[in-house]
Steps between C-alpha positions, in 0.01 A plus 500: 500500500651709212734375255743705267660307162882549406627448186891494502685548177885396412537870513427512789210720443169408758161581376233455795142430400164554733300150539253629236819581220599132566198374482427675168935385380462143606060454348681675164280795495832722548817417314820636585683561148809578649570165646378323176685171439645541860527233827495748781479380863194611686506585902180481672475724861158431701502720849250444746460753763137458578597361845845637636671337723727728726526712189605230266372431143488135370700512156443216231698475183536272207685495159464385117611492181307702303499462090342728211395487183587698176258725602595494873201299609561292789507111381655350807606488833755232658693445778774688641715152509868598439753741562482703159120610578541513841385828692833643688503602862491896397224464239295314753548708758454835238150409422373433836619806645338670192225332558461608853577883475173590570439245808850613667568851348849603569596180711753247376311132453666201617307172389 
């Protein structure tokens, strides 16, 4: 299964980050001083296309609410519980076709 991490801004800006960049964001060993003092929410995409089914990859997703420090270390990570932190149709469905560009190259995703 891989897994590709989303950070969404109020921007709108969308950083993605390889399993091993999260790892290293959410342990502390990589802070992000540009979000310093920032709540951004987080989108997690998982894919597993170890065993297709007619051509179809199993997509998983989940959300938080991400929050930094002064130095942009990440301190916290809550629930996506209301509608101000909530990930949007359009941002959902962004990252998981990003995420699956190289699994379905020039195809359009529906999930």
């Amino acid at each position: 299964m891989a897994t590709r991490h989303y950070l969404l801004d109020p921007d709108g800006r969308v950083d993605e980050f390889s399993e091993q960049e999260a790892a290293r964001v959410a342990s502390g060993l990589k802070p992000l001083p540009q979000y310093a003092d920032k709540a951004l929410r987080y989108l997690q995409v998982a894919y597993d296309d170890s065993q297709p089914t007619q051509g179809e990859l199993r997509v998983y997703t989940t959300g938080a609410l991400i929050r930094f420090d002064g130095d942009g270390r990440m301190t916290e990570a809550d629930a996506l519980d209301n509608d101000t932190h909530r990930v949007n149709a359009f941002e959902h469905e962004a990252c998981v076709q990003f995420a699956l560009r190289h699994q379905v190259p020039g195809q359009y995703v529906l999930n």
